[in-house]
XYZ file of N, CA and C in Angstrom:
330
model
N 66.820 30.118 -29.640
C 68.058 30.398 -30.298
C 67.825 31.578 -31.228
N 68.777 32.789 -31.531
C 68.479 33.777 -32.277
C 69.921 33.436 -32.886
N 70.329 34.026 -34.063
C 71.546 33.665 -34.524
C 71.349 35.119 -35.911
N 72.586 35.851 -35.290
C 72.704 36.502 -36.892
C 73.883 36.760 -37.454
N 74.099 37.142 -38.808
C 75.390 36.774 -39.421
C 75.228 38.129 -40.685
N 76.246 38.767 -40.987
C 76.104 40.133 -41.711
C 77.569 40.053 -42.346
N 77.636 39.982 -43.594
C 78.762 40.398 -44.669
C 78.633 41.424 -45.703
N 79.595 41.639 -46.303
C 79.564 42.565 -47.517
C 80.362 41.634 -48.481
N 79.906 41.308 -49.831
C 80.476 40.761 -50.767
C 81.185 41.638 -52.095
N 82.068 41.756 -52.225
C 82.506 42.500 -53.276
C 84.400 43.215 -52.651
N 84.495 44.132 -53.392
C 83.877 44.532 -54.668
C 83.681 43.197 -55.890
N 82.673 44.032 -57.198
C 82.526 42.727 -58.099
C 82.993 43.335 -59.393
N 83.142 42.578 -60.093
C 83.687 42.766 -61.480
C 82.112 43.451 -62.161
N 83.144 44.906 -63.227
C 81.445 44.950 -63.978
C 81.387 43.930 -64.716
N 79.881 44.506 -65.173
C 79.394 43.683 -66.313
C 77.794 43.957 -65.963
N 77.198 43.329 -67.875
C 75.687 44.676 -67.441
C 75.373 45.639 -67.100
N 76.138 46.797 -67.449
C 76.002 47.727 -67.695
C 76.547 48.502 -66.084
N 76.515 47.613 -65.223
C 77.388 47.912 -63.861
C 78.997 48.304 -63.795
N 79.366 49.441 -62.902
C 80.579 50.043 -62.680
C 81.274 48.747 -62.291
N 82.357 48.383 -61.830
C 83.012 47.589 -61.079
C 83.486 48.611 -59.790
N 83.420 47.804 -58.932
C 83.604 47.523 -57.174
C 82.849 47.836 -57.088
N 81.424 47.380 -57.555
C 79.884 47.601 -56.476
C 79.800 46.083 -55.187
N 79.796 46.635 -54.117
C 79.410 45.859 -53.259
C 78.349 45.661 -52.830
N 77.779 44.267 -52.331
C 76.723 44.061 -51.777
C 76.352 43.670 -50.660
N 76.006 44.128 -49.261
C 75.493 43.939 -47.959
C 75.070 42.774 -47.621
N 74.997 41.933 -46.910
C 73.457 41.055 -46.767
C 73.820 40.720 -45.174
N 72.462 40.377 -44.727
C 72.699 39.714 -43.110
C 71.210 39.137 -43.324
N 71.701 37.982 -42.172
C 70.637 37.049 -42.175
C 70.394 36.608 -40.551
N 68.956 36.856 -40.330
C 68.760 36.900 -38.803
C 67.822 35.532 -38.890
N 68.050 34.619 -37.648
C 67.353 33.142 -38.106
C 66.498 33.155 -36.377
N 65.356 32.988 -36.195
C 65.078 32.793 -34.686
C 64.540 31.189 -34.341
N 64.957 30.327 -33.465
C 63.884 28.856 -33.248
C 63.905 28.852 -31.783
N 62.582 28.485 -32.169
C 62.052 28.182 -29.933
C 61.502 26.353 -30.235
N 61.862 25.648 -29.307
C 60.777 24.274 -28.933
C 60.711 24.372 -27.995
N 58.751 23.865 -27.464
C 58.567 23.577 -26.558
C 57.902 22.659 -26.586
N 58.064 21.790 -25.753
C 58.091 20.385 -25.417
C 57.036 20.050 -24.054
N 55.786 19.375 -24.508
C 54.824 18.853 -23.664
C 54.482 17.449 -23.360
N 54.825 16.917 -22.413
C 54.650 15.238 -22.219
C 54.424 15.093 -20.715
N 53.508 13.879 -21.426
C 52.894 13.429 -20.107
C 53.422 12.024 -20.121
N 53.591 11.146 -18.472
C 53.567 9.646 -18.249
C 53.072 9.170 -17.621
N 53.160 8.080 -18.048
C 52.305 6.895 -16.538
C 53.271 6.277 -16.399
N 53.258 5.693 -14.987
C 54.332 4.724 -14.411
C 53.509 3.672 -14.373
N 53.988 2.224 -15.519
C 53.395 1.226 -15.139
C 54.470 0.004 -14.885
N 55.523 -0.101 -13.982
C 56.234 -0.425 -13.563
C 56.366 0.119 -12.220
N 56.289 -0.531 -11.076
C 57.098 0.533 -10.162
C 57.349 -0.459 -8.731
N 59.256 -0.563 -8.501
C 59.553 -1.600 -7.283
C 60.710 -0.813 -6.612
N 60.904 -1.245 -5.373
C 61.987 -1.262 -4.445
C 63.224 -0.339 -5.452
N 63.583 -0.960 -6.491
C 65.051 -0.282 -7.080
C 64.743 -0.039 -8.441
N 63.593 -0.104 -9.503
C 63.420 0.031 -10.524
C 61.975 1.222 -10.992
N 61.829 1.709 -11.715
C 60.608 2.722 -11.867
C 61.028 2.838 -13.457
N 59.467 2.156 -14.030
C 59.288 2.737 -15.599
C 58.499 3.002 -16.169
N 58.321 4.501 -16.689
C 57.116 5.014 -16.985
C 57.497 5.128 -18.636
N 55.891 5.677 -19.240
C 55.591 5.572 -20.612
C 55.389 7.152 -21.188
N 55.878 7.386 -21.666
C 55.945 8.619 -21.853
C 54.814 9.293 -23.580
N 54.742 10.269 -23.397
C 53.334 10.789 -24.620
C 53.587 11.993 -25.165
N 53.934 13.091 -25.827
C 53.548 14.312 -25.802
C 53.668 15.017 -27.270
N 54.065 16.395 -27.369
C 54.113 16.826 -28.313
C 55.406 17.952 -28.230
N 55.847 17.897 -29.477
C 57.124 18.871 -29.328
C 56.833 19.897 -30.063
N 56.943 21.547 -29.947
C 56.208 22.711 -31.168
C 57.349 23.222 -31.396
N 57.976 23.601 -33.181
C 59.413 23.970 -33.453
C 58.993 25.514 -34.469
N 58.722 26.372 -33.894
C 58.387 27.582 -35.046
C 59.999 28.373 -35.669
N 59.736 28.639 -35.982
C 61.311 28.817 -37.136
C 60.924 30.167 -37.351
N 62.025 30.969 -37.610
C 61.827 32.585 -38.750
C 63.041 32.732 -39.498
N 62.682 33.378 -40.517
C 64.533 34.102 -41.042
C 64.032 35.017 -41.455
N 65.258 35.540 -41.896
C 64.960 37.208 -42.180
C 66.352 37.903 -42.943
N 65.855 37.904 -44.356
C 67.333 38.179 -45.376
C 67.224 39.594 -45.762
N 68.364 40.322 -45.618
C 68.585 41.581 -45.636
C 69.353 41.839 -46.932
N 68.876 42.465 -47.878
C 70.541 42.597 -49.114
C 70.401 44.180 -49.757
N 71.438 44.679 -49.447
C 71.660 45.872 -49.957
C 72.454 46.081 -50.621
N 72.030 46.826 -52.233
C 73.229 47.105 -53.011
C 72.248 48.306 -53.690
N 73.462 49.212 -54.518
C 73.049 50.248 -55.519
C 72.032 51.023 -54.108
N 72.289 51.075 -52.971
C 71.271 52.272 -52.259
C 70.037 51.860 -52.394
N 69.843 51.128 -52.533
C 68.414 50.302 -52.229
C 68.624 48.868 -51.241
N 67.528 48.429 -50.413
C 67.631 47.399 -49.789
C 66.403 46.438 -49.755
N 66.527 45.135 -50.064
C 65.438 44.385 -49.618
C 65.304 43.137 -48.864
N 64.545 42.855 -48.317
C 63.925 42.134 -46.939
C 62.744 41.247 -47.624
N 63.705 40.210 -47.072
C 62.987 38.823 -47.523
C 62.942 37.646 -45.963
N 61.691 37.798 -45.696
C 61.236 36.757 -44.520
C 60.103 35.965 -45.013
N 60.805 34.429 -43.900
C 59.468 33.758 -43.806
C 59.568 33.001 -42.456
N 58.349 32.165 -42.388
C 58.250 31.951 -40.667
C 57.074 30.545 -40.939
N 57.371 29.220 -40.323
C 56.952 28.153 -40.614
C 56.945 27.335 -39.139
N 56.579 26.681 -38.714
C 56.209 25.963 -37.443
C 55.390 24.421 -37.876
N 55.930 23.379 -37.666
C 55.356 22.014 -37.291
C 55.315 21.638 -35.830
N 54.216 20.626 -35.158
C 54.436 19.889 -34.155
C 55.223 18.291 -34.398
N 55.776 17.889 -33.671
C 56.116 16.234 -33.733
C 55.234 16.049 -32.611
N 54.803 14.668 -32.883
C 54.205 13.849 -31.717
C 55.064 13.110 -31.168
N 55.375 12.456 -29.768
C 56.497 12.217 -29.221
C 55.859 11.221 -28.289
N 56.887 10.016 -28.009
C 56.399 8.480 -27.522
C 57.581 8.591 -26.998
N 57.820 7.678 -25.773
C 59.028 7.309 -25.640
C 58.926 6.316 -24.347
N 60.019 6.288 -23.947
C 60.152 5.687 -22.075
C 60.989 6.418 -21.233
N 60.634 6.145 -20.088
C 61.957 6.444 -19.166
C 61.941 5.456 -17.899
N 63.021 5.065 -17.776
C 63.842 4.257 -16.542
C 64.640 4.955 -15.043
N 64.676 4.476 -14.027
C 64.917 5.279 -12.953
C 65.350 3.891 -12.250
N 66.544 3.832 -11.704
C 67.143 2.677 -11.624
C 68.057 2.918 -10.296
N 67.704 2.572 -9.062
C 68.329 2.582 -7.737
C 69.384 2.093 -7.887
N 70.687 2.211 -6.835
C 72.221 1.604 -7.364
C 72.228 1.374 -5.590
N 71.657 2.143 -5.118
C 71.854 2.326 -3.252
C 71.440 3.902 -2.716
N 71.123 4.161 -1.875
C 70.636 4.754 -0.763
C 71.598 6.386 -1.770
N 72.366 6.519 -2.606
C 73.153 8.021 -2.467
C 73.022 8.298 -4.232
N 72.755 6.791 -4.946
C 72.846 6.941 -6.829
C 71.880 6.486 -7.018
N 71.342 6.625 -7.805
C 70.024 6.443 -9.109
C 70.511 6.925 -10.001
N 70.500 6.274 -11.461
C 70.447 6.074 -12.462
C 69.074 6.164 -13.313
N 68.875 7.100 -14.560
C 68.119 7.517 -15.136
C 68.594 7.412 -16.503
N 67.579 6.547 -17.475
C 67.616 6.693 -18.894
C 66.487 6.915 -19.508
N 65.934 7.575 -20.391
C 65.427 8.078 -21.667
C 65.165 7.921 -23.199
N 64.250 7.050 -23.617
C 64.070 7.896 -24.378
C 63.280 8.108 -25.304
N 63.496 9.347 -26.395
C 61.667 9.837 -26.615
C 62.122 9.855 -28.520
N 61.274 9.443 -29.262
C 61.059 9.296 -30.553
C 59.842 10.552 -31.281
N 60.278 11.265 -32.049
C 59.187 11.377 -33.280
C 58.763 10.717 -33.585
N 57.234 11.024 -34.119
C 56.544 9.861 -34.997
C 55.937 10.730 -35.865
C-alpha cells in the first residue's frame, strides 16, 4: 500500500512577529508491505473433511515521510519501523458433493 495526501494550510493570522496570510505546505507519503509465511500439517484427513494446523510468521515494515514547507524553507521528517507476528491457526476443507467444497480459516497473532 503507498498512500499520499498534500495540503496547504492557511492563510494564518499574524502573530510573532509573522506577516498574516503565511501559508503552510505539508504532504505526507505513508508506504506498508506484509508478507506472510506459513506452513501446515494435515492431521485430520477423510472422504469429505480435511484439517490442517497451520504455523508461520507475518513481516509488517511501515515508512512515512512528512513534508512541511513554509517561509521558503522546507523540512522532511521520516521514519521506518517493521515487527514480525508469529501466527497459529487452522484450516478446514469440507466436501458438500462432487462440484462444492467449503473452506474455513483461521489464523491468530500471538
Amino acid at each position: 500500500m503507498s498512500v499520499t495526501d498534500s495540503r496547504t494550510v492557511g492563510p494564518l493570522p499574524a502573530q510573532n512577529g509573522l506577516s498574516s496570510g503565511l501559508g503552510i505546505d505539508e504532504e505526507v507519503d505513508t508506504k506498508q508491505f506484509n508478507l506472510t509465511l506459513q506452513e501446515g500439517y494435515r492431521f485430520y484427513d477423510s472422504d469429505s473433511i480435511m484439517l490442517d494446523a497451520l504455523a508461520g510468521a507475518r513481516y509488517w515494515p511501515i515508512s512515512n515521510c512528512l513534508t512541511v514547507s513554509a517561509l521558503g524553507q522546507s523540512r522532511r521528517f521520516k521514519e521506518n519501523f517493521s515487527w514480525l507476528d508469529p501466527l497459529v491457526g487452522a484450516r478446514m476443507f469440507a466436501t458438500t458433493n462432487e462440484a462444492w467444497c467449503v473452506q474455513a480459516k483461521k489464523i491468530l497473532a500471538v
